[in-house]
Amino acid sequence: MFKRVFVTGTDTEVGKTVVSRALLQSIQALGETAVGYKPIAVDSEETPQGLRNKDALTLQASSSLALNYDEVNPITLKEEIANAHTGGVPDYGHISSGLRHLEQKAAHIVVEGTGGWRVLMHDLRPFSEWVVQEQLPVILVVGIKLGCISHAILTAQAIANDGLPLLGWVANRINPGLAHYAETIDALRQKIPAPLLGEIPYLFRPEQRDLAQYLDITPLMQK
Ligand SMILES: Nc1ncnc2c1ncn2[C@@H]1O[C@H](COP(=O)(O)OP(=O)(O)OP(=O)(O)O)[C@@H](O)[C@H]1O
Ligand SMILES: C[C@H](N)[C@H](N)CCCCCC(=O)O
Ligand SMILES: [Mg+2]
């Protein structure tokens, strides 16, 4: 199975963090160490220990090794990263050395992206350039809502155009009231050139739940 995987989404707020937790738990259920990594976090809050981002805290809590916060999240920004010319451009060398560090500690690393596949850094370069530089395989989270089919197809195409393998995708039910859910999943199955790893239902406080039950990572075992 993969040593490292990058979790992207059809948009921001579609469940990348929730699915990253589910992936970590699924790998840990196999008896292997798995840790989360959030290279760049935005919308962080000041705490007595310093800036803290809720995604990174969830990944830290979902990891099978005790990690310091800055091992999970090396770059913690306060503002939206797409705002050009503020906050400086993240140092990719620093992010990569953080990943090297975790590779020494854990058998598997689940790397959570920020926003969607083409999220831009302050210099208006897409963060996908770093994912390509690292040659990370990708798992796509599709937040099931109106319009998600187009976003999913476009994202899968962009990942393929960037030359990276799409290992699988996860349907995340962020809108319990959406009509035609089954038809949407069926269309996505036909149009995304990668296996469906599972469907996460609409849950109360999913970041605190056992989510491994919703995924079947068998398709990832051969890769
Ligand atoms: N299956 C679900 N059921 C209920 N709520 C969910 C589910 N998945 C995600 N959510 C909620 O939706 C919000 C966004 O989820 P999450 O933070 O995982 O998205 P994200 O893609 O990681 O966002 P970001 O781009 O900020 O990293 C959170 O408040 C989360 O609790
Ligand atoms: C705050 C939000 N939930 C994410 N953490 C940051 C998403 C940045 C998206 C920028 C963009 O592509 O428009
Ligand atoms: Mg997140």
PDB file of C-alpha atoms and ligand atoms in Angstrom:
ATOM      1  CA  MET A   1       0.000   0.000   0.000  1.00  0.00           C
ATOM      2  CA  PHE A   2       1.073   3.637  -0.464  1.00  0.00           C
ATOM      3  CA  LYS A   3       3.694   5.150   1.839  1.00  0.00           C
ATOM      4  CA  ARG A   4       2.234   8.634   1.237  1.00  0.00           C
ATOM      5  CA  VAL A   5      -1.073   9.808  -0.195  1.00  0.00           C
ATOM      6  CA  PHE A   6      -2.449  13.286  -0.882  1.00  0.00           C
ATOM      7  CA  VAL A   7      -6.104  13.938  -0.073  1.00  0.00           C
ATOM      8  CA  THR A   8      -7.739  16.572  -2.254  1.00  0.00           C
ATOM      9  CA  GLY A   9     -11.358  17.578  -2.649  1.00  0.00           C
ATOM     10  CA  THR A  10     -13.838  18.922  -5.154  1.00  0.00           C
ATOM     11  CA  ASP A  11     -13.784  22.130  -3.137  1.00  0.00           C
ATOM     12  CA  THR A  12     -13.009  23.488   0.279  1.00  0.00           C
ATOM     13  CA  GLU A  13     -15.300  22.248   3.068  1.00  0.00           C
ATOM     14  CA  VAL A  14     -16.163  18.968   1.315  1.00  0.00           C
ATOM     15  CA  GLY A  15     -14.737  16.618   3.960  1.00  0.00           C
ATOM     16  CA  LYS A  16     -10.997  16.255   3.266  1.00  0.00           C
ATOM     17  CA  THR A  17     -10.273  16.305   6.992  1.00  0.00           C
ATOM     18  CA  VAL A  18     -13.063  13.848   7.784  1.00  0.00           C
ATOM     19  CA  VAL A  19     -11.922  11.465   5.038  1.00  0.00           C
ATOM     20  CA  SER A  20      -8.263  11.847   6.067  1.00  0.00           C
ATOM     21  CA  ARG A  21      -9.316  10.691   9.541  1.00  0.00           C
ATOM     22  CA  ALA A  22     -11.223   7.769   8.018  1.00  0.00           C
ATOM     23  CA  LEU A  23      -8.171   6.764   5.968  1.00  0.00           C
ATOM     24  CA  LEU A  24      -5.872   6.970   9.005  1.00  0.00           C
ATOM     25  CA  GLN A  25      -8.233   4.816  11.050  1.00  0.00           C
ATOM     26  CA  SER A  26      -8.613   2.296   8.209  1.00  0.00           C
ATOM     27  CA  ILE A  27      -4.833   1.880   7.895  1.00  0.00           C
ATOM     28  CA  GLN A  28      -4.404   1.674  11.662  1.00  0.00           C
ATOM     29  CA  ALA A  29      -7.064  -1.078  11.732  1.00  0.00           C
ATOM     30  CA  LEU A  30      -4.596  -3.126   9.673  1.00  0.00           C
ATOM     31  CA  GLY A  31      -2.069  -2.792  12.498  1.00  0.00           C
ATOM     32  CA  GLU A  32       0.140  -0.278  10.675  1.00  0.00           C
ATOM     33  CA  THR A  33       1.276   3.158  11.835  1.00  0.00           C
ATOM     34  CA  ALA A  34      -0.353   6.044  10.006  1.00  0.00           C
ATOM     35  CA  VAL A  35      -0.028   9.775  10.639  1.00  0.00           C
ATOM     36  CA  GLY A  36      -1.649  12.867   9.214  1.00  0.00           C
ATOM     37  CA  TYR A  37       0.135  15.882   7.715  1.00  0.00           C
ATOM     38  CA  LYS A  38      -1.398  19.279   6.915  1.00  0.00           C
ATOM     39  CA  PRO A  39       1.391  21.160   5.113  1.00  0.00           C
ATOM     40  CA  ILE A  40      -0.402  24.496   4.897  1.00  0.00           C
ATOM     41  CA  ALA A  41      -3.267  25.451   7.183  1.00  0.00           C
ATOM     42  CA  VAL A  42      -5.271  28.642   7.004  1.00  0.00           C
ATOM     43  CA  ASP A  43      -8.016  30.102   9.246  1.00  0.00           C
ATOM     44  CA  SER A  44      -5.996  29.279  12.336  1.00  0.00           C
ATOM     45  CA  GLU A  45      -6.603  30.621  15.812  1.00  0.00           C
ATOM     46  CA  GLU A  46      -4.264  32.137  18.376  1.00  0.00           C
ATOM     47  CA  THR A  47      -3.902  29.895  21.445  1.00  0.00           C
ATOM     48  CA  PRO A  48      -1.476  30.019  24.425  1.00  0.00           C
ATOM     49  CA  GLN A  49       0.584  27.392  22.534  1.00  0.00           C
ATOM     50  CA  GLY A  50       0.568  29.497  19.330  1.00  0.00           C
ATOM     51  CA  LEU A  51      -1.470  29.403  16.105  1.00  0.00           C
ATOM     52  CA  ARG A  52      -3.605  26.278  15.852  1.00  0.00           C
ATOM     53  CA  ASN A  53      -5.740  25.005  12.940  1.00  0.00           C
ATOM     54  CA  LYS A  54      -8.682  22.686  13.577  1.00  0.00           C
ATOM     55  CA  ASP A  55      -7.835  20.366  10.647  1.00  0.00           C
ATOM     56  CA  ALA A  56      -4.305  19.852  11.913  1.00  0.00           C
ATOM     57  CA  LEU A  57      -5.581  19.193  15.429  1.00  0.00           C
ATOM     58  CA  THR A  58      -7.948  16.553  14.059  1.00  0.00           C
ATOM     59  CA  LEU A  59      -5.135  14.917  12.070  1.00  0.00           C
ATOM     60  CA  GLN A  60      -2.857  15.047  15.131  1.00  0.00           C
ATOM     61  CA  ALA A  61      -5.549  13.324  17.222  1.00  0.00           C
ATOM     62  CA  SER A  62      -6.202  10.747  14.478  1.00  0.00           C
ATOM     63  CA  SER A  63      -2.531   9.756  14.106  1.00  0.00           C
ATOM     64  CA  SER A  64      -1.224   6.531  15.636  1.00  0.00           C
ATOM     65  CA  LEU A  65       1.972   8.200  16.838  1.00  0.00           C
ATOM     66  CA  ALA A  66       2.208  11.082  19.316  1.00  0.00           C
ATOM     67  CA  LEU A  67       3.347  14.023  17.194  1.00  0.00           C
ATOM     68  CA  ASN A  68       4.070  17.634  18.103  1.00  0.00           C
ATOM     69  CA  TYR A  69       1.700  20.101  16.460  1.00  0.00           C
ATOM     70  CA  ASP A  70       4.394  21.526  14.199  1.00  0.00           C
ATOM     71  CA  GLU A  71       5.242  18.022  12.939  1.00  0.00           C
ATOM     72  CA  VAL A  72       1.657  17.804  11.661  1.00  0.00           C
ATOM     73  CA  ASN A  73       1.336  21.380  10.456  1.00  0.00           C
ATOM     74  CA  PRO A  74       4.554  23.219   9.546  1.00  0.00           C
ATOM     75  CA  ILE A  75       2.902  26.293   8.011  1.00  0.00           C
ATOM     76  CA  THR A  76       0.003  27.866   9.901  1.00  0.00           C
ATOM     77  CA  LEU A  77      -1.471  30.977   8.306  1.00  0.00           C
ATOM     78  CA  LYS A  78      -4.209  33.198   9.647  1.00  0.00           C
ATOM     79  CA  GLU A  79      -5.697  34.457   6.412  1.00  0.00           C
ATOM     80  CA  GLU A  80      -7.033  32.803   3.251  1.00  0.00           C
ATOM     81  CA  ILE A  81      -4.053  31.760   1.154  1.00  0.00           C
ATOM     82  CA  ALA A  82      -5.640  32.845  -2.094  1.00  0.00           C
ATOM     83  CA  ASN A  83      -5.263  36.481  -1.085  1.00  0.00           C
ATOM     84  CA  ALA A  84      -2.289  37.424  -3.204  1.00  0.00           C
ATOM     85  CA  HIS A  85       0.833  39.139  -1.811  1.00  0.00           C
ATOM     86  CA  THR A  86      -0.010  38.666   1.864  1.00  0.00           C
ATOM     87  CA  GLY A  87       1.683  36.377   4.333  1.00  0.00           C
ATOM     88  CA  GLY A  88       4.493  35.410   1.995  1.00  0.00           C
ATOM     89  CA  VAL A  89       4.854  32.351  -0.224  1.00  0.00           C
ATOM     90  CA  PRO A  90       5.191  29.055   1.645  1.00  0.00           C
ATOM     91  CA  ASP A  91       8.644  27.480   1.539  1.00  0.00           C
ATOM     92  CA  TYR A  92       8.178  24.173  -0.304  1.00  0.00           C
ATOM     93  CA  GLY A  93      11.548  22.961   0.951  1.00  0.00           C
ATOM     94  CA  HIS A  94      10.293  23.336   4.506  1.00  0.00           C
ATOM     95  CA  ILE A  95       7.071  21.468   3.702  1.00  0.00           C
ATOM     96  CA  SER A  96       8.994  18.674   1.983  1.00  0.00           C
ATOM     97  CA  SER A  97      11.451  18.279   4.852  1.00  0.00           C
ATOM     98  CA  GLY A  98       8.470  17.960   7.181  1.00  0.00           C
ATOM     99  CA  LEU A  99       7.202  15.102   5.032  1.00  0.00           C
ATOM    100  CA  ARG A 100      10.658  13.475   4.997  1.00  0.00           C
ATOM    101  CA  HIS A 101      10.635  13.685   8.801  1.00  0.00           C
ATOM    102  CA  LEU A 102       7.306  11.856   9.071  1.00  0.00           C
ATOM    103  CA  GLU A 103       8.425   9.251   6.522  1.00  0.00           C
ATOM    104  CA  GLN A 104      11.141   8.272   8.983  1.00  0.00           C
ATOM    105  CA  LYS A 105       8.587   7.829  11.779  1.00  0.00           C
ATOM    106  CA  ALA A 106       5.502   6.251  10.243  1.00  0.00           C
ATOM    107  CA  ALA A 107       4.683   3.533   7.732  1.00  0.00           C
ATOM    108  CA  HIS A 108       1.988   5.664   6.104  1.00  0.00           C
ATOM    109  CA  ILE A 109       1.371   9.403   5.840  1.00  0.00           C
ATOM    110  CA  VAL A 110      -1.981  10.908   4.844  1.00  0.00           C
ATOM    111  CA  VAL A 111      -1.327  14.429   3.541  1.00  0.00           C
ATOM    112  CA  GLU A 112      -4.356  16.721   3.579  1.00  0.00           C
ATOM    113  CA  GLY A 113      -4.425  19.504   1.017  1.00  0.00           C
ATOM    114  CA  THR A 114      -5.949  22.937   1.385  1.00  0.00           C
ATOM    115  CA  GLY A 115      -9.079  23.928  -0.518  1.00  0.00           C
ATOM    116  CA  GLY A 116      -9.411  22.277  -3.934  1.00  0.00           C
ATOM    117  CA  TRP A 117      -6.859  20.873  -6.363  1.00  0.00           C
ATOM    118  CA  ARG A 118      -5.946  24.217  -7.932  1.00  0.00           C
ATOM    119  CA  VAL A 119      -5.812  26.275  -4.743  1.00  0.00           C
ATOM    120  CA  LEU A 120      -3.322  29.112  -5.233  1.00  0.00           C
ATOM    121  CA  MET A 121      -0.432  30.193  -3.056  1.00  0.00           C
ATOM    122  CA  HIS A 122       0.339  33.879  -2.502  1.00  0.00           C
ATOM    123  CA  ASP A 123       2.475  34.000  -5.655  1.00  0.00           C
ATOM    124  CA  LEU A 124      -0.588  32.703  -7.518  1.00  0.00           C
ATOM    125  CA  ARG A 125       1.094  29.332  -8.157  1.00  0.00           C
ATOM    126  CA  PRO A 126      -1.164  26.305  -7.574  1.00  0.00           C
ATOM    127  CA  PHE A 127      -0.270  24.161  -4.580  1.00  0.00           C
ATOM    128  CA  SER A 128      -0.668  21.155  -6.906  1.00  0.00           C
ATOM    129  CA  GLU A 129       2.853  22.035  -8.121  1.00  0.00           C
ATOM    130  CA  TRP A 130       4.230  20.844  -4.781  1.00  0.00           C
ATOM    131  CA  VAL A 131       2.127  17.651  -4.971  1.00  0.00           C
ATOM    132  CA  VAL A 132       3.597  17.012  -8.433  1.00  0.00           C
ATOM    133  CA  GLN A 133       7.124  17.800  -7.181  1.00  0.00           C
ATOM    134  CA  GLU A 134       6.615  15.167  -4.465  1.00  0.00           C
ATOM    135  CA  GLN A 135       4.970  12.749  -6.919  1.00  0.00           C
ATOM    136  CA  LEU A 136       2.217  11.947  -4.419  1.00  0.00           C
ATOM    137  CA  PRO A 137      -0.637   9.645  -5.421  1.00  0.00           C
ATOM    138  CA  VAL A 138      -4.018  11.221  -4.832  1.00  0.00           C
ATOM    139  CA  ILE A 139      -7.364  10.366  -3.247  1.00  0.00           C
ATOM    140  CA  LEU A 140     -10.291  12.610  -4.187  1.00  0.00           C
ATOM    141  CA  VAL A 141     -13.040  13.545  -1.748  1.00  0.00           C
ATOM    142  CA  VAL A 142     -16.329  14.373  -3.452  1.00  0.00           C
ATOM    143  CA  GLY A 143     -18.661  16.394  -1.276  1.00  0.00           C
ATOM    144  CA  ILE A 144     -22.054  15.185  -2.526  1.00  0.00           C
ATOM    145  CA  LYS A 145     -24.025  18.273  -3.411  1.00  0.00           C
ATOM    146  CA  LEU A 146     -25.559  19.866  -6.483  1.00  0.00           C
ATOM    147  CA  GLY A 147     -22.735  20.532  -8.944  1.00  0.00           C
ATOM    148  CA  CYS A 148     -20.314  17.990  -7.483  1.00  0.00           C
ATOM    149  CA  ILE A 149     -20.279  15.790 -10.608  1.00  0.00           C
ATOM    150  CA  SER A 150     -18.723  18.513 -12.763  1.00  0.00           C
ATOM    151  CA  HIS A 151     -16.210  19.457 -10.055  1.00  0.00           C
ATOM    152  CA  ALA A 152     -15.281  15.786  -9.603  1.00  0.00           C
ATOM    153  CA  ILE A 153     -14.752  15.172 -13.331  1.00  0.00           C
ATOM    154  CA  LEU A 154     -12.719  18.375 -13.726  1.00  0.00           C
ATOM    155  CA  THR A 155     -10.561  17.579 -10.692  1.00  0.00           C
ATOM    156  CA  ALA A 156      -9.919  14.003 -11.851  1.00  0.00           C
ATOM    157  CA  GLN A 157      -8.913  15.335 -15.263  1.00  0.00           C
ATOM    158  CA  ALA A 158      -6.576  17.924 -13.719  1.00  0.00           C
ATOM    159  CA  ILE A 159      -4.899  15.267 -11.558  1.00  0.00           C
ATOM    160  CA  ALA A 160      -4.407  13.060 -14.640  1.00  0.00           C
ATOM    161  CA  ASN A 161      -3.088  16.031 -16.652  1.00  0.00           C
ATOM    162  CA  ASP A 162      -0.609  16.686 -13.836  1.00  0.00           C
ATOM    163  CA  GLY A 163       0.660  13.124 -14.293  1.00  0.00           C
ATOM    164  CA  LEU A 164      -0.333  11.831 -10.855  1.00  0.00           C
ATOM    165  CA  PRO A 165      -2.186   8.583 -10.114  1.00  0.00           C
ATOM    166  CA  LEU A 166      -5.694   8.870  -8.714  1.00  0.00           C
ATOM    167  CA  LEU A 167      -5.889   5.906  -6.303  1.00  0.00           C
ATOM    168  CA  GLY A 168      -9.541   6.266  -5.444  1.00  0.00           C
ATOM    169  CA  TRP A 169     -12.333   8.573  -4.375  1.00  0.00           C
ATOM    170  CA  VAL A 170     -14.687   8.867  -1.424  1.00  0.00           C
ATOM    171  CA  ALA A 171     -18.294  10.101  -1.501  1.00  0.00           C
ATOM    172  CA  ASN A 172     -18.948  12.306   1.482  1.00  0.00           C
ATOM    173  CA  ARG A 173     -22.595  13.080   2.249  1.00  0.00           C
ATOM    174  CA  ILE A 174     -22.334  16.683   3.389  1.00  0.00           C
ATOM    175  CA  ASN A 175     -25.886  17.485   2.331  1.00  0.00           C
ATOM    176  CA  PRO A 176     -28.356  14.935   3.768  1.00  0.00           C
ATOM    177  CA  GLY A 177     -31.248  16.572   1.993  1.00  0.00           C
ATOM    178  CA  LEU A 178     -29.861  16.199  -1.519  1.00  0.00           C
ATOM    179  CA  ALA A 179     -32.316  14.481  -3.859  1.00  0.00           C
ATOM    180  CA  HIS A 180     -31.138  11.791  -6.319  1.00  0.00           C
ATOM    181  CA  TYR A 181     -28.204  10.767  -4.092  1.00  0.00           C
ATOM    182  CA  ALA A 182     -28.001   7.234  -5.558  1.00  0.00           C
ATOM    183  CA  GLU A 183     -28.085   8.538  -9.126  1.00  0.00           C
ATOM    184  CA  THR A 184     -25.314  10.990  -8.308  1.00  0.00           C
ATOM    185  CA  ILE A 185     -23.107   8.238  -6.883  1.00  0.00           C
ATOM    186  CA  ASP A 186     -23.815   6.073  -9.933  1.00  0.00           C
ATOM    187  CA  ALA A 187     -22.816   8.845 -12.335  1.00  0.00           C
ATOM    188  CA  LEU A 188     -19.646   9.527 -10.356  1.00  0.00           C
ATOM    189  CA  ARG A 189     -18.753   5.818 -10.380  1.00  0.00           C
ATOM    190  CA  GLN A 190     -18.982   5.826 -14.151  1.00  0.00           C
ATOM    191  CA  LYS A 191     -17.081   9.079 -14.724  1.00  0.00           C
ATOM    192  CA  ILE A 192     -14.257   9.019 -12.150  1.00  0.00           C
ATOM    193  CA  PRO A 193     -11.468   6.704 -13.424  1.00  0.00           C
ATOM    194  CA  ALA A 194     -10.665   5.312  -9.979  1.00  0.00           C
ATOM    195  CA  PRO A 195     -12.335   2.996  -7.446  1.00  0.00           C
ATOM    196  CA  LEU A 196     -14.958   4.246  -5.002  1.00  0.00           C
ATOM    197  CA  LEU A 197     -13.393   3.583  -1.569  1.00  0.00           C
ATOM    198  CA  GLY A 198     -16.573   4.234   0.365  1.00  0.00           C
ATOM    199  CA  GLU A 199     -19.474   6.519   1.210  1.00  0.00           C
ATOM    200  CA  ILE A 200     -19.464   8.490   4.456  1.00  0.00           C
ATOM    201  CA  PRO A 201     -23.003   9.309   5.613  1.00  0.00           C
ATOM    202  CA  TYR A 202     -24.045  12.599   7.147  1.00  0.00           C
ATOM    203  CA  LEU A 203     -22.802  12.291  10.768  1.00  0.00           C
ATOM    204  CA  PHE A 204     -22.869  14.348  13.931  1.00  0.00           C
ATOM    205  CA  ARG A 205     -19.333  15.546  14.770  1.00  0.00           C
ATOM    206  CA  PRO A 206     -17.596  13.171  12.293  1.00  0.00           C
ATOM    207  CA  GLU A 207     -14.134  14.358  13.410  1.00  0.00           C
ATOM    208  CA  GLN A 208     -14.715  12.551  16.685  1.00  0.00           C
ATOM    209  CA  ARG A 209     -16.189   9.347  15.263  1.00  0.00           C
ATOM    210  CA  ASP A 210     -14.940   5.908  14.229  1.00  0.00           C
ATOM    211  CA  LEU A 211     -15.017   6.287  10.450  1.00  0.00           C
ATOM    212  CA  ALA A 212     -13.033   3.241   9.288  1.00  0.00           C
ATOM    213  CA  GLN A 213     -16.289   1.294   9.001  1.00  0.00           C
ATOM    214  CA  TYR A 214     -17.280   3.417   6.001  1.00  0.00           C
ATOM    215  CA  LEU A 215     -14.187   2.736   3.869  1.00  0.00           C
ATOM    216  CA  ASP A 216     -12.858  -0.345   2.089  1.00  0.00           C
ATOM    217  CA  ILE A 217      -9.203   0.415   1.332  1.00  0.00           C
ATOM    218  CA  THR A 218      -8.591  -2.964  -0.285  1.00  0.00           C
ATOM    219  CA  PRO A 219      -8.114  -1.299  -3.704  1.00  0.00           C
ATOM    220  CA  LEU A 220      -5.216   0.633  -2.170  1.00  0.00           C
ATOM    221  CA  MET A 221      -3.467  -2.537  -1.008  1.00  0.00           C
ATOM    222  CA  GLN A 222      -2.216  -3.474  -4.431  1.00  0.00           C
ATOM    223  CA  LYS A 223      -0.752  -0.023  -5.152  1.00  0.00           C
TER     224      LYS A 223
HETATM  225  N1  LIG B   1     -20.108  13.281   6.490  1.00  0.00           N
HETATM  226  C1  LIG B   1     -20.293  14.439   7.171  1.00  0.00           C
HETATM  227  N2  LIG B   1     -21.374  14.589   7.974  1.00  0.00           N
HETATM  228  C2  LIG B   1     -21.581  15.741   8.654  1.00  0.00           C
HETATM  229  N3  LIG B   1     -20.763  16.813   8.615  1.00  0.00           N
HETATM  230  C3  LIG B   1     -19.666  16.700   7.811  1.00  0.00           C
HETATM  231  C4  LIG B   1     -19.366  15.533   7.060  1.00  0.00           C
HETATM  232  N4  LIG B   1     -18.197  15.737   6.385  1.00  0.00           N
HETATM  233  C5  LIG B   1     -17.797  16.984   6.701  1.00  0.00           C
HETATM  234  N5  LIG B   1     -18.660  17.568   7.561  1.00  0.00           N
HETATM  235  C6  LIG B   1     -18.552  18.920   8.145  1.00  0.00           C
HETATM  236  O1  LIG B   1     -18.352  19.835   7.082  1.00  0.00           O
HETATM  237  C7  LIG B   1     -17.345  20.791   7.430  1.00  0.00           C
HETATM  238  C8  LIG B   1     -16.205  20.653   6.420  1.00  0.00           C
HETATM  239  O2  LIG B   1     -15.628  19.372   6.578  1.00  0.00           O
HETATM  240  P1  LIG B   1     -14.034  19.264   6.504  1.00  0.00           P
HETATM  241  O3  LIG B   1     -13.415  20.237   7.450  1.00  0.00           O
HETATM  242  O4  LIG B   1     -13.634  17.836   6.638  1.00  0.00           O
HETATM  243  O5  LIG B   1     -13.818  19.774   5.000  1.00  0.00           O
HETATM  244  P2  LIG B   1     -12.427  20.086   4.308  1.00  0.00           P
HETATM  245  O6  LIG B   1     -12.556  19.750   2.878  1.00  0.00           O
HETATM  246  O7  LIG B   1     -11.340  19.420   5.092  1.00  0.00           O
HETATM  247  O8  LIG B   1     -12.312  21.679   4.479  1.00  0.00           O
HETATM  248  P3  LIG B   1     -10.963  22.594   4.291  1.00  0.00           P
HETATM  249  O9  LIG B   1     -10.907  22.927   2.850  1.00  0.00           O
HETATM  250  O10 LIG B   1     -11.221  23.748   5.204  1.00  0.00           O
HETATM  251  O11 LIG B   1      -9.803  21.743   4.744  1.00  0.00           O
HETATM  252  C9  LIG B   1     -16.920  20.475   8.860  1.00  0.00           C
HETATM  253  O12 LIG B   1     -17.669  21.300   9.746  1.00  0.00           O
HETATM  254  C10 LIG B   1     -17.328  19.028   9.042  1.00  0.00           C
HETATM  255  O13 LIG B   1     -17.655  18.703  10.404  1.00  0.00           O
HETATM  256  C1  LIG B   2     -10.974  28.397   5.147  1.00  0.00           C
HETATM  257  C2  LIG B   2     -11.296  27.233   4.238  1.00  0.00           C
HETATM  258  N1  LIG B   2     -12.152  26.279   4.952  1.00  0.00           N
HETATM  259  C3  LIG B   2     -10.009  26.523   3.812  1.00  0.00           C
HETATM  260  N2  LIG B   2      -9.296  26.098   5.012  1.00  0.00           N
HETATM  261  C4  LIG B   2      -9.139  27.398   2.942  1.00  0.00           C
HETATM  262  C5  LIG B   2      -9.678  27.368   1.531  1.00  0.00           C
HETATM  263  C6  LIG B   2      -8.891  28.284   0.609  1.00  0.00           C
HETATM  264  C7  LIG B   2      -9.568  28.286  -0.756  1.00  0.00           C
HETATM  265  C8  LIG B   2      -8.990  29.382  -1.631  1.00  0.00           C
HETATM  266  C9  LIG B   2      -9.626  29.299  -3.024  1.00  0.00           C
HETATM  267  O1  LIG B   2      -9.234  28.393  -3.804  1.00  0.00           O
HETATM  268  O2  LIG B   2     -10.559  30.070  -3.281  1.00  0.00           O
HETATM  269 MG    MG B   3      -9.771  20.188   6.053  1.00  0.00          MG
END
